Tab-separated table of C-alpha atoms in Angstrom:
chain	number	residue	atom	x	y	z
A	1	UNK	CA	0.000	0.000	0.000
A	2	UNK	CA	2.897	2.749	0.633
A	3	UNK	CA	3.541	2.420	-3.637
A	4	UNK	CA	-0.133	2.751	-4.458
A	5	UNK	CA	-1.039	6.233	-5.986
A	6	UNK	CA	-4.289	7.520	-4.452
A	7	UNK	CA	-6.733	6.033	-6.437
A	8	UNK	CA	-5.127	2.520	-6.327
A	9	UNK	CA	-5.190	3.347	-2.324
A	10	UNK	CA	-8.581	3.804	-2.032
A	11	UNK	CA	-9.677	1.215	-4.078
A	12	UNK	CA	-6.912	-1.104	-1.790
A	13	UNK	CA	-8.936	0.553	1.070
A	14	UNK	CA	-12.526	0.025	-0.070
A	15	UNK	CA	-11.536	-3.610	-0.327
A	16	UNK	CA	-11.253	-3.995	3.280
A	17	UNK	CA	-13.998	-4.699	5.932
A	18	UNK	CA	-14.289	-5.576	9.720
A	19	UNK	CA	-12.993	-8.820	10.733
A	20	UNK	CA	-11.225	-9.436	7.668
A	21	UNK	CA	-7.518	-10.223	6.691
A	22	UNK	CA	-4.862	-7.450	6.878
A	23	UNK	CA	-1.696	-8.318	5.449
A	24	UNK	CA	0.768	-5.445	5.361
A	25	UNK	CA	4.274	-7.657	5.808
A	26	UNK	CA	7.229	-5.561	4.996
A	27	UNK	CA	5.634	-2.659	4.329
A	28	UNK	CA	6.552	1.105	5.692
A	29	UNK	CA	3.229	2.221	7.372
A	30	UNK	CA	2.886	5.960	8.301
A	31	UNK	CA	0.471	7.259	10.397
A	32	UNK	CA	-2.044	8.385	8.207
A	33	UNK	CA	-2.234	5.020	6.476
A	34	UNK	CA	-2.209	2.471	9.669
A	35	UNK	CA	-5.103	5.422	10.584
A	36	UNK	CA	-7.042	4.977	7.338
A	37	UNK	CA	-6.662	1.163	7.671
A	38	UNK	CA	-7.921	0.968	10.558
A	39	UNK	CA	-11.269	3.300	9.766
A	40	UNK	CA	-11.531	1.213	6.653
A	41	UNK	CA	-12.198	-1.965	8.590
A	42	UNK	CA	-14.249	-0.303	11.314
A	43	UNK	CA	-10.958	-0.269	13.542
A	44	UNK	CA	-11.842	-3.868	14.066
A	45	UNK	CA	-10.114	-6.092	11.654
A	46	UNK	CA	-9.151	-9.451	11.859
A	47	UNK	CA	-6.623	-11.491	11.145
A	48	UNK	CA	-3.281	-9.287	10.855
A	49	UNK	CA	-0.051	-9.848	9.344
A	50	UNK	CA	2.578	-6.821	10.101
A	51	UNK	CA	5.996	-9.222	10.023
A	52	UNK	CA	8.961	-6.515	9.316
A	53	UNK	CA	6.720	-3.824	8.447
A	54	UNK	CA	8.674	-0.325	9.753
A	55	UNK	CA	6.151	1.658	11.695
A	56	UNK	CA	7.455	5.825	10.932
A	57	UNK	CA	4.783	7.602	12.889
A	58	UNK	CA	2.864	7.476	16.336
A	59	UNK	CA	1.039	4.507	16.270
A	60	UNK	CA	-2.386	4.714	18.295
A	61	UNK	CA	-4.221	1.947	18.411
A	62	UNK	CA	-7.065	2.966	21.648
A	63	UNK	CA	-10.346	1.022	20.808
A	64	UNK	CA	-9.181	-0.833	18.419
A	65	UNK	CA	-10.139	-4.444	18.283
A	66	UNK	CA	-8.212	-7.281	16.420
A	67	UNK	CA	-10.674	-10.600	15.902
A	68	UNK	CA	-7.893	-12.824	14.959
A	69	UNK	CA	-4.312	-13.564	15.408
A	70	UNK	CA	-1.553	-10.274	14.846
A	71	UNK	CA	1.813	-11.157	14.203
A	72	UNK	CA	4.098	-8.147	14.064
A	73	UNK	CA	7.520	-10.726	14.400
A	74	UNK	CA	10.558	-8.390	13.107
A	75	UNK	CA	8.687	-4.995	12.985
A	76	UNK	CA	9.908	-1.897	13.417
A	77	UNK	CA	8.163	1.032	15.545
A	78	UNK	CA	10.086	4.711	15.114
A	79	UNK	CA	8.089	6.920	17.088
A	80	UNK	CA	5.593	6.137	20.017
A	81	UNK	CA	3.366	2.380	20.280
A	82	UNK	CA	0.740	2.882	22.502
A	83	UNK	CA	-1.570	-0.363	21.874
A	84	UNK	CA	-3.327	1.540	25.465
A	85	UNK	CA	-7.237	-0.040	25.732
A	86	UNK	CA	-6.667	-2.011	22.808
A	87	UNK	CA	-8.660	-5.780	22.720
A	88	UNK	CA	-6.623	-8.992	21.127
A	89	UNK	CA	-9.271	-12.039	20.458
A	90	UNK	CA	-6.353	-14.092	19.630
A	91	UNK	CA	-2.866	-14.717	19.938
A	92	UNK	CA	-0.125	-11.735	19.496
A	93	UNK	CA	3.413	-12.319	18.298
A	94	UNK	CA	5.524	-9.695	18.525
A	95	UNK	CA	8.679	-11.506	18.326
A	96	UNK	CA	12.045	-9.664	17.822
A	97	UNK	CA	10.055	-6.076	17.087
A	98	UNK	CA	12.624	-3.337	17.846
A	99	UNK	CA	10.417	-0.092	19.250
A	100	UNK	CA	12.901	3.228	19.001
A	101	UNK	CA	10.546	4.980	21.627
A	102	UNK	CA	8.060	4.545	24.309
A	103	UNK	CA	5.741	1.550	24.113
A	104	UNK	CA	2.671	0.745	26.030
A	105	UNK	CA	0.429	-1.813	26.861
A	106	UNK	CA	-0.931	-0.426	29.819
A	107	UNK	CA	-4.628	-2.062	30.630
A	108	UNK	CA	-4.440	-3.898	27.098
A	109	UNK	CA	-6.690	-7.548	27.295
A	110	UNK	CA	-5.723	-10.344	25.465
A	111	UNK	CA	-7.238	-13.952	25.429
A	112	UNK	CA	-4.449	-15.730	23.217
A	113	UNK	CA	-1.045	-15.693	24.292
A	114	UNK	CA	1.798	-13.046	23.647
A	115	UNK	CA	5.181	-13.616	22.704
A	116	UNK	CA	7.650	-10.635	23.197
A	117	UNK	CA	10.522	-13.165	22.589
A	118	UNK	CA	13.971	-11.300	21.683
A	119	UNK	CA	12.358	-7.944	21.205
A	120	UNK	CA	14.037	-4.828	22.163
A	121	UNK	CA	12.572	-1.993	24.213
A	122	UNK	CA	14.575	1.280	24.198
A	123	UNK	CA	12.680	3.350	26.309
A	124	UNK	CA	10.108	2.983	28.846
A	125	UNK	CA	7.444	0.122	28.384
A	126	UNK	CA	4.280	-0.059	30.022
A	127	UNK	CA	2.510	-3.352	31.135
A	128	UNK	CA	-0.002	-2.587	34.253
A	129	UNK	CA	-3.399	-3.242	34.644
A	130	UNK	CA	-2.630	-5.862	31.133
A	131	UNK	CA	-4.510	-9.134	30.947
A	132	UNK	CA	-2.654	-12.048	29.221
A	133	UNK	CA	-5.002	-14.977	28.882
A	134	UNK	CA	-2.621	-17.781	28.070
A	135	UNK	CA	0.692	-16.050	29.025
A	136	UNK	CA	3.396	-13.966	28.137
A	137	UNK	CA	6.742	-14.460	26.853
A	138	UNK	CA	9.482	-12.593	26.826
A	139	UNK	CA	12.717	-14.475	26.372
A	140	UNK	CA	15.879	-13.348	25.752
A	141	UNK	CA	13.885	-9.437	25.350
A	142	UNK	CA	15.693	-6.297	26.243
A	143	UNK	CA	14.164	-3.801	28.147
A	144	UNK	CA	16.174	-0.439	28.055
A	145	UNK	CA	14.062	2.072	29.999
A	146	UNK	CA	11.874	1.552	32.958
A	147	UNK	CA	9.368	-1.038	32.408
A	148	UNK	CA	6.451	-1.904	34.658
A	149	UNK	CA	3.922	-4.864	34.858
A	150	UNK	CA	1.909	-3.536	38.182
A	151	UNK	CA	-1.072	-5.129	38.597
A	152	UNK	CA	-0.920	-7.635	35.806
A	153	UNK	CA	-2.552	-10.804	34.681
A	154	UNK	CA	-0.512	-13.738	33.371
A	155	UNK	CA	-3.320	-16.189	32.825
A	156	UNK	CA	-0.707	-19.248	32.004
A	157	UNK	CA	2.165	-17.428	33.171
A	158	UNK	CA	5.414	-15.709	32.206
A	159	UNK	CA	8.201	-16.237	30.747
A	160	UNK	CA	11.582	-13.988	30.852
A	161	UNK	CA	14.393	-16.004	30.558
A	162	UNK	CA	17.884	-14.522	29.667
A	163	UNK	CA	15.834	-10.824	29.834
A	164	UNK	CA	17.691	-7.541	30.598
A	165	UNK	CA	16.169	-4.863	32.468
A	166	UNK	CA	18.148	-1.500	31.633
A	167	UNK	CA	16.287	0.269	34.633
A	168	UNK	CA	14.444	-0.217	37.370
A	169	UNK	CA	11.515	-3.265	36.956
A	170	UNK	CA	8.506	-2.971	39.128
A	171	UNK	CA	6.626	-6.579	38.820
A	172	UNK	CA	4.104	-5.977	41.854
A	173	UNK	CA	0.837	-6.928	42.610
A	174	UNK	CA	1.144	-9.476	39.398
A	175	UNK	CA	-1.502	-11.975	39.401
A	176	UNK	CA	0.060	-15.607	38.078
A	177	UNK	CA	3.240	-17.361	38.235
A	178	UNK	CA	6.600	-15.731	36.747
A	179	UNK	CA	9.863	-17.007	35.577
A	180	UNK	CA	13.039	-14.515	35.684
A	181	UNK	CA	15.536	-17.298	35.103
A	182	UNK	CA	18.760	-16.296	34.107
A	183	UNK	CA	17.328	-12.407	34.274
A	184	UNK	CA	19.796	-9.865	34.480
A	185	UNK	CA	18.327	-6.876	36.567
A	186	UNK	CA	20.948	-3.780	35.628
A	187	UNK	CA	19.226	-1.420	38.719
A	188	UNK	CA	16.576	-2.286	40.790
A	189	UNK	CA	13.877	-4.877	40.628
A	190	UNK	CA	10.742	-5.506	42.607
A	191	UNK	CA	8.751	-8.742	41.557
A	192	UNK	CA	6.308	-10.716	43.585
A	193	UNK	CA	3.321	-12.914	42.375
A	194	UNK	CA	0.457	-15.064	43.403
A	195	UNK	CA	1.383	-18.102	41.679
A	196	UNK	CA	5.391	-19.645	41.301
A	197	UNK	CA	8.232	-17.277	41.268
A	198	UNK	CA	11.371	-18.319	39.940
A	199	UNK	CA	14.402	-16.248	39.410
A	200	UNK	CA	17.139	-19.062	39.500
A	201	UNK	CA	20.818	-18.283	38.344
A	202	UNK	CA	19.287	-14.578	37.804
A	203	UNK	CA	21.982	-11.703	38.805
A	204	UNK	CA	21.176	-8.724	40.377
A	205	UNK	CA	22.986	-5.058	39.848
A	206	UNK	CA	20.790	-2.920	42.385
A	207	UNK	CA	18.132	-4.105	44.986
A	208	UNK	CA	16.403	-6.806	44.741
A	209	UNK	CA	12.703	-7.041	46.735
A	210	UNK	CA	10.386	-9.980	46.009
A	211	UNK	CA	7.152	-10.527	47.908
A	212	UNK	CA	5.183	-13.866	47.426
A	213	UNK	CA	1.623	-14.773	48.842
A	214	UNK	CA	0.532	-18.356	49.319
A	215	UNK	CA	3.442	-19.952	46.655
A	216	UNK	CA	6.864	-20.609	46.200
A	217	UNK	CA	9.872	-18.687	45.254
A	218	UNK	CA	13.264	-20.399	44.017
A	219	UNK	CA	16.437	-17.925	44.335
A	220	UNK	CA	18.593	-20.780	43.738
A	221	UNK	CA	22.027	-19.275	42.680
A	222	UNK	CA	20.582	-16.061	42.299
A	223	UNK	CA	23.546	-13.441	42.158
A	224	UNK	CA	22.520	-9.625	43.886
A	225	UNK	CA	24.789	-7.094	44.926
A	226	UNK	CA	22.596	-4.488	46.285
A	227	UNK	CA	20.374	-4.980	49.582
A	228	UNK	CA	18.025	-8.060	49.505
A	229	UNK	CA	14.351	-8.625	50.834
A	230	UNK	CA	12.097	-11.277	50.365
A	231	UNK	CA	8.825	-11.300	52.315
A	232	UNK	CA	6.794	-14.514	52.264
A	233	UNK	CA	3.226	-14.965	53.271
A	234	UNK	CA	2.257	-18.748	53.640
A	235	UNK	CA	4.799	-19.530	51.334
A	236	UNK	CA	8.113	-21.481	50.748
A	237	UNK	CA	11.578	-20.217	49.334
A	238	UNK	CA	14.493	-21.516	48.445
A	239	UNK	CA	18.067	-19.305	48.252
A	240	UNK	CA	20.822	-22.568	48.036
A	241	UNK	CA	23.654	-21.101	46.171
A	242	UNK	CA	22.517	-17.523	46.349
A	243	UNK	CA	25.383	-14.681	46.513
A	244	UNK	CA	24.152	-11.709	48.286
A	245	UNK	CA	26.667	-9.437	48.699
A	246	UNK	CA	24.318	-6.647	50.107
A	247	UNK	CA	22.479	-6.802	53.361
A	248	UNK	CA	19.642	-9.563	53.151
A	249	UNK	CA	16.446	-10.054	54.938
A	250	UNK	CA	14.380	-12.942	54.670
A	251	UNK	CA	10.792	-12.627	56.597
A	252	UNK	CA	7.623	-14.987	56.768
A	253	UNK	CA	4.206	-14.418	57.766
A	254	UNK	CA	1.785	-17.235	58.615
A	255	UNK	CA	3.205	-20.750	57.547
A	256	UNK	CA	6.075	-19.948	55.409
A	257	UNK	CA	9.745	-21.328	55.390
A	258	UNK	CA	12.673	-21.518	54.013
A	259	UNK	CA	13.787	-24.715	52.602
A	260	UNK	CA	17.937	-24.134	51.829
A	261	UNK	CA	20.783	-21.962	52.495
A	262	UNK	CA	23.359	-24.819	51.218
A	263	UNK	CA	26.499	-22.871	49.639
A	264	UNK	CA	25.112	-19.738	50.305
A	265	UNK	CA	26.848	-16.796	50.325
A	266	UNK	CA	25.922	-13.778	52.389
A	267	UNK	CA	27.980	-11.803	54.521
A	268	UNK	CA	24.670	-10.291	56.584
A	269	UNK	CA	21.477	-12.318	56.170
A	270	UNK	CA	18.406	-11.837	58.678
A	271	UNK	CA	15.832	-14.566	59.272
A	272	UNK	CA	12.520	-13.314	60.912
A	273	UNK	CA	9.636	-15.202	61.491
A	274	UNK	CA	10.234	-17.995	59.329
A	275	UNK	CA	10.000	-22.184	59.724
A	276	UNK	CA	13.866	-23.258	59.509
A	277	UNK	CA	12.529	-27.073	60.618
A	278	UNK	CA	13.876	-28.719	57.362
A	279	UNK	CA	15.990	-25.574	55.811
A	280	UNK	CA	19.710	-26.740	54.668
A	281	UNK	CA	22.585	-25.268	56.139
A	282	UNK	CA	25.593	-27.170	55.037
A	283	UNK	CA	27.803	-25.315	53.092
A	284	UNK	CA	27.133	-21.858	53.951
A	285	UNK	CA	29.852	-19.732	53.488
A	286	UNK	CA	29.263	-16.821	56.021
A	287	UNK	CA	27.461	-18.443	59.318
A	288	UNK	CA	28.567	-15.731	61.612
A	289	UNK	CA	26.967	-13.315	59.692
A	290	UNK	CA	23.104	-15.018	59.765
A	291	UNK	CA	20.836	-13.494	62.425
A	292	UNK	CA	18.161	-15.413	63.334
A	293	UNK	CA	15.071	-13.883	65.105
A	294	UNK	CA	11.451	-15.858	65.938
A	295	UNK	CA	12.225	-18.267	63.760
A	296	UNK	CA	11.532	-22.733	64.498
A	297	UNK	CA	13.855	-25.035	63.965
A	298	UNK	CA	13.387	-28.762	64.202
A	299	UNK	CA	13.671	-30.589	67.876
A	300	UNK	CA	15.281	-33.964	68.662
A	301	UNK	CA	13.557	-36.574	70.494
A	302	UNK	CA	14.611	-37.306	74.045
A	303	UNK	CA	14.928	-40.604	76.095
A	304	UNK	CA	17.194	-42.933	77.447
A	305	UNK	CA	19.635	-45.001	74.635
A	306	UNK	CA	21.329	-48.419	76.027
A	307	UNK	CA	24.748	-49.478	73.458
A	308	UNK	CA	27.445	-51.529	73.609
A	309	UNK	CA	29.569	-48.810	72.648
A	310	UNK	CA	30.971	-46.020	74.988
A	311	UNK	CA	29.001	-44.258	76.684
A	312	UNK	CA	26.750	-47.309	77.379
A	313	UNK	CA	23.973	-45.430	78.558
A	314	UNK	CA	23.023	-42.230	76.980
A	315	UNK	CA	20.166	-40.022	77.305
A	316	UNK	CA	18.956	-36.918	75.622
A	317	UNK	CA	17.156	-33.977	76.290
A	318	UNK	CA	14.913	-32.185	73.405
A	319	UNK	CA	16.816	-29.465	71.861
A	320	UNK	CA	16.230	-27.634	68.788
A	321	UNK	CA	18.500	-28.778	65.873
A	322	UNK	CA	19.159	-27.925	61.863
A	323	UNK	CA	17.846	-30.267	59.945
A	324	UNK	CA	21.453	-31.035	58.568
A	325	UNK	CA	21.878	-32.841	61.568
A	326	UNK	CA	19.346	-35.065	61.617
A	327	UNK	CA	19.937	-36.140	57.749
A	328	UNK	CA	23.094	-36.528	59.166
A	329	UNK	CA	22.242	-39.226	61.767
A	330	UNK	CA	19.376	-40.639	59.471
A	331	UNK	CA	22.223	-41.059	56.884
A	332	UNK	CA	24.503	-42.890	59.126
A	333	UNK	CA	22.084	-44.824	61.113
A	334	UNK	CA	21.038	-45.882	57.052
A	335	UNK	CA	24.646	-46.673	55.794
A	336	UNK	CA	24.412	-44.047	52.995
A	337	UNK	CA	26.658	-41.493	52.903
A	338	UNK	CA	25.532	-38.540	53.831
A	339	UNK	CA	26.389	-35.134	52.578
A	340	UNK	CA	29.676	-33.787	53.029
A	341	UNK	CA	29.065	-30.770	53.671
A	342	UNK	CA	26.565	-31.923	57.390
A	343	UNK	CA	29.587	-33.572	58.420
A	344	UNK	CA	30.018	-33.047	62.271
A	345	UNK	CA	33.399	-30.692	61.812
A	346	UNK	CA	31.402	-28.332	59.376
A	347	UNK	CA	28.094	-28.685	61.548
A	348	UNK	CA	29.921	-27.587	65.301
A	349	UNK	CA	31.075	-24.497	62.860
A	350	UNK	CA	28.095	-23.995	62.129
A	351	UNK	CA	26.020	-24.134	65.150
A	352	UNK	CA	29.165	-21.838	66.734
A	353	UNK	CA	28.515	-19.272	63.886
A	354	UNK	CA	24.395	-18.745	64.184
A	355	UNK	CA	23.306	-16.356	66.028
A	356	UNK	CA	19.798	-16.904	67.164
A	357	UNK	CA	18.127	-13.776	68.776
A	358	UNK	CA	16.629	-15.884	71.799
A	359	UNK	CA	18.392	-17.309	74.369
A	360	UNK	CA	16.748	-20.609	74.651
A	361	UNK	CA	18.259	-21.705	71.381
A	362	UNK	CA	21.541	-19.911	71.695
A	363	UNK	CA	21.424	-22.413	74.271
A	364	UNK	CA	20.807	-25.145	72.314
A	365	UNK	CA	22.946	-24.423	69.559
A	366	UNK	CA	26.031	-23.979	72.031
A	367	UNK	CA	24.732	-27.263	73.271
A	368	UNK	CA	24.911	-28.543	69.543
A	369	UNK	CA	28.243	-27.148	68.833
A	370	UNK	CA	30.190	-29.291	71.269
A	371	UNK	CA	27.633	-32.246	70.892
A	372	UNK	CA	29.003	-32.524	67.132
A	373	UNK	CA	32.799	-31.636	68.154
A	374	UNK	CA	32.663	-34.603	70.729
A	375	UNK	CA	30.948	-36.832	67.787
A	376	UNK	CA	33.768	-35.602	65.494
A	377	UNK	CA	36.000	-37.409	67.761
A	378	UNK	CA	38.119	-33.480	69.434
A	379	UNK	CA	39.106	-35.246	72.591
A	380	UNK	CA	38.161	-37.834	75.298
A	381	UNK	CA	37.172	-35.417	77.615
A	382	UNK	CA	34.273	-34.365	75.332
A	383	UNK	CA	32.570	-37.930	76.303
A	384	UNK	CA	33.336	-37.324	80.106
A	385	UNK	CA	31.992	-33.855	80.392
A	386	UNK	CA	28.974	-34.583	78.646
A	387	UNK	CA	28.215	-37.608	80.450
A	388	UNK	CA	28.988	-35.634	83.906
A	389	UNK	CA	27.267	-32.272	83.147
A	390	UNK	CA	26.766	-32.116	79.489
A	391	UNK	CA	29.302	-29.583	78.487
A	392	UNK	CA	28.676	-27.426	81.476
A	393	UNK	CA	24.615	-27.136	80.079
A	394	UNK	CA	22.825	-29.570	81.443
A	395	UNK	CA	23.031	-29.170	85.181
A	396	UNK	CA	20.647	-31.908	85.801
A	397	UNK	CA	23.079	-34.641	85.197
A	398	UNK	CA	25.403	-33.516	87.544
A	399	UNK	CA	22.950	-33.634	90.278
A	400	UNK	CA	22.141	-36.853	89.574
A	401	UNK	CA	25.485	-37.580	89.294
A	402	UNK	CA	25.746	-36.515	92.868
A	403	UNK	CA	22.910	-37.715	93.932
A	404	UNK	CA	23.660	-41.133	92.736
A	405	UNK	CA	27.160	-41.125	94.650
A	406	UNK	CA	25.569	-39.918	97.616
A	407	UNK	CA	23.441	-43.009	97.322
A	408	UNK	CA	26.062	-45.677	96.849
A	409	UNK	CA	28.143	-43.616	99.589
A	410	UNK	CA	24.828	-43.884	102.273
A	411	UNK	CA	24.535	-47.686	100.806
A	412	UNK	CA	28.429	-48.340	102.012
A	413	UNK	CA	28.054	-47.212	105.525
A	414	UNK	CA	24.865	-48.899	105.852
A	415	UNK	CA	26.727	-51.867	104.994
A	416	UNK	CA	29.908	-51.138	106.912
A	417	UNK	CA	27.921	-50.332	110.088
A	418	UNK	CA	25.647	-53.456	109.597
A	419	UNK	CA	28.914	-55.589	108.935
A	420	UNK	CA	30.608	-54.365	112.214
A	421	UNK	CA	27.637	-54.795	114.222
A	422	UNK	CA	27.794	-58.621	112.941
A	423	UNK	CA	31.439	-59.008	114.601
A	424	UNK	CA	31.229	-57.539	117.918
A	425	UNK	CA	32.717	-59.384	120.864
A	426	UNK	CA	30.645	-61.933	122.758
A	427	UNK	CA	28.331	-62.180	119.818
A	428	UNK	CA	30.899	-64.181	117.562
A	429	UNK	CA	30.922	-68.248	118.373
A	430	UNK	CA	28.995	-71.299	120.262
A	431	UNK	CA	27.782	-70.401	123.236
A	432	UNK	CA	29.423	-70.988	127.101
A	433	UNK	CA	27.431	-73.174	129.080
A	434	UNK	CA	28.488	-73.733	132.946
């Protein structure tokens, strides 16, 4: 249509009618033609074909319903693309489209799926209030300028593996799962979701806040070097092999915890509120620098233990415990080997290196420490003084200990006195008769 003299145009034009095909591939649309286009098919045409067309003017496209499929894969947009309160029936494929300036989608529905795969945003881009039926997908996309999905609606999901986010992302208040896999956040970035979260192996420039209701988030190996926050409502999240090189707070509301900290990295990480009963610690790189505050851990069981090997009798008192120990034991007890990084050496480091806000399990942990140095085989004495007064913490056995010598002591005089009694003179021998 850009070669067509007038008259050709508007017989082109007069050709067209609502709900019918558009095909303008490779062609350089201004804005007075994509405007006349769009009147001639009642701004409601159907199936559209724009692959590598070069888009020179504003492009507008409020009210406008497409009835089938658009595919705009390789397109070019110049100037603004506001597709603002614009209605997709079908599926949209803007796949590698290169837009120079602002583009928007703000409060745009569609009931197909969207692909924004490889595309390049070099300013600003607008996603709020959007509804995506079956998805969105942005892999390997570039976004250049700020870029905001607030409020969103993935229907199947989203997609943005490999991405780059030039500027600041705000993903909040998204409705639907998300994966950022990969994800390189340049400056700040604040996701959360209702559904699955994942930004796994993802590395982060500036701050990096994520907020999660009633799902799961996995931060395995994610890489930030800003300040970190994660807030968790009835939800689960996972940060083994995370590198946080910024301060890092991790905080839970109702029933959420935190399932792994193996071969994590953070020089000041704080734990509030959260479930720790099965979260991995072995491996962490930094354990003096992990605050813990009102946070449950899992407890051993207590009772009395007969062996053959030394000590013979054992018994134990409920303490709370990482759950590296008791795969530990489990492990053992099984003949598999366990992992090597819950061995007892790299445990007592570990439970020396937490730093619980309560007393009750600094207690514990203190406790633990030694419990695992005397298991890791640091010296005889380990075995005496917990079997005497275990490690200077459990009082209790040392009173019994006492008490019990103070028994056997009170038996031995009962039975020197009564033995004495038995051999006083006149009483020993047959009888004198006269």
């Amino acid at each position: 249509m850009a070669h067509l003299d007038p008259e050709q145009l508007a017989a082109a034009l007069s050709a067209l009618s609502p709900g019918r095909l558009i095909d303008l591939r490779g062609t350089t649309v201004t804005s007075d033609l994509l405007s006349r286009v769009l009147d001639a098919t009642d701004r409601r045409p159907g199936r559209t074909r724009l692959d590598r067309a070069r888009f020179t003017g504003d492009v507008r496209l409020s009210g406008v319903t497409f009835a089938g499929d658009v595919s705009l894969d390789g397109a070019r947009f110049d100037r603004l693309a506001s597709f603002f309160g614009a209605r997709f029936e079908g599926n949209v494929s803007l796949a590698g489209v290169r837009f120079t300036r602002e583009l928007s989608f703000h409060g745009v529905t569609v009931r197909g799926h969207v692909s924004l795969d490889r595309a390049v945003m070099s300013r600003d881009a607008l996603f709020s209030q959007a509804v995506f039926g079956h998805g969105l997908s942005c892999e390997r996309a570039r976004f250049d300028g700020y870029a905001t999905f607030d409020g969103a609606r993935l229907g199947d999901g989203a997609a943005f593996r490999g991405a780059r986010f030039g500027r600041t992302l705000s993903f909040r208040k998204v409705s639907g799962h998300a994966g950022f896999e990969a994800a390189h956040f340049a400056a700040d970035a604040y996701l959360s979701a209702t559904g699955r979260l994942s930004a796994a192996r993802a590395r982060a420039d500036g701050l990096l806040d994520v907020a999660v209701a009633r799902c799961g988030v996995d931060l395995r190996h994610v890489e930030v070097t800003g300040p970190t926050t994660v807030r968790l409502t009835d939800s689960q999240a996972d940060l083994e092999g995370a590198v946080l090189r910024g301060p890092a707070t991790v905080m839970g509301r109702g029933r959420s915890t935190l399932t792994s900290l193996r071969q994590a990295d953070a020089t000041s990480l704080e734990l509030f509120g959260l479930d720790l009963s099965a979260c991995r610690f072995a491996g962490l790189a930094h354990p003096s620098g992990v605050r813990v505050k009102e946070c449950t851990f899992a407890l051993t069981p207590r009772g009395v233990r007969v062996s053959l090997r030394w000590p013979m009798l054992r018994w134990f008192s409920r303490r709370r415990a990482l759950a590296d120990e008791r795969t530990m034991h489990s492990r053992s007890g099984t003949g598999h080997p366990g992992d090597p990084g819950a061995s007892p050496d790299r445990l007592a480091a570990l439970y020396a290196g937490l730093r619980p806000a309560d007393r009750a399990t600094s207690a514990d942990f203190a406790f633990a420490a030694m419990e695992m140095r005397r298991q890791a085989g640091h010296g005889w004495w380990l075995s005496v003084s917990w079997l005497l007064c275990g490690y200077g913490m459990r009082m209790g056995r040392a009173a019994v200990w006492l008490a019990l010598v103070m028994a056997l002591m009170a038996a031995a005089v009962v039975w020197s006195s009564a033995s004495h009694a038995g051999h006083r003179p006149g009483t020993v021998g047959p009888a004198v008769h006269r």
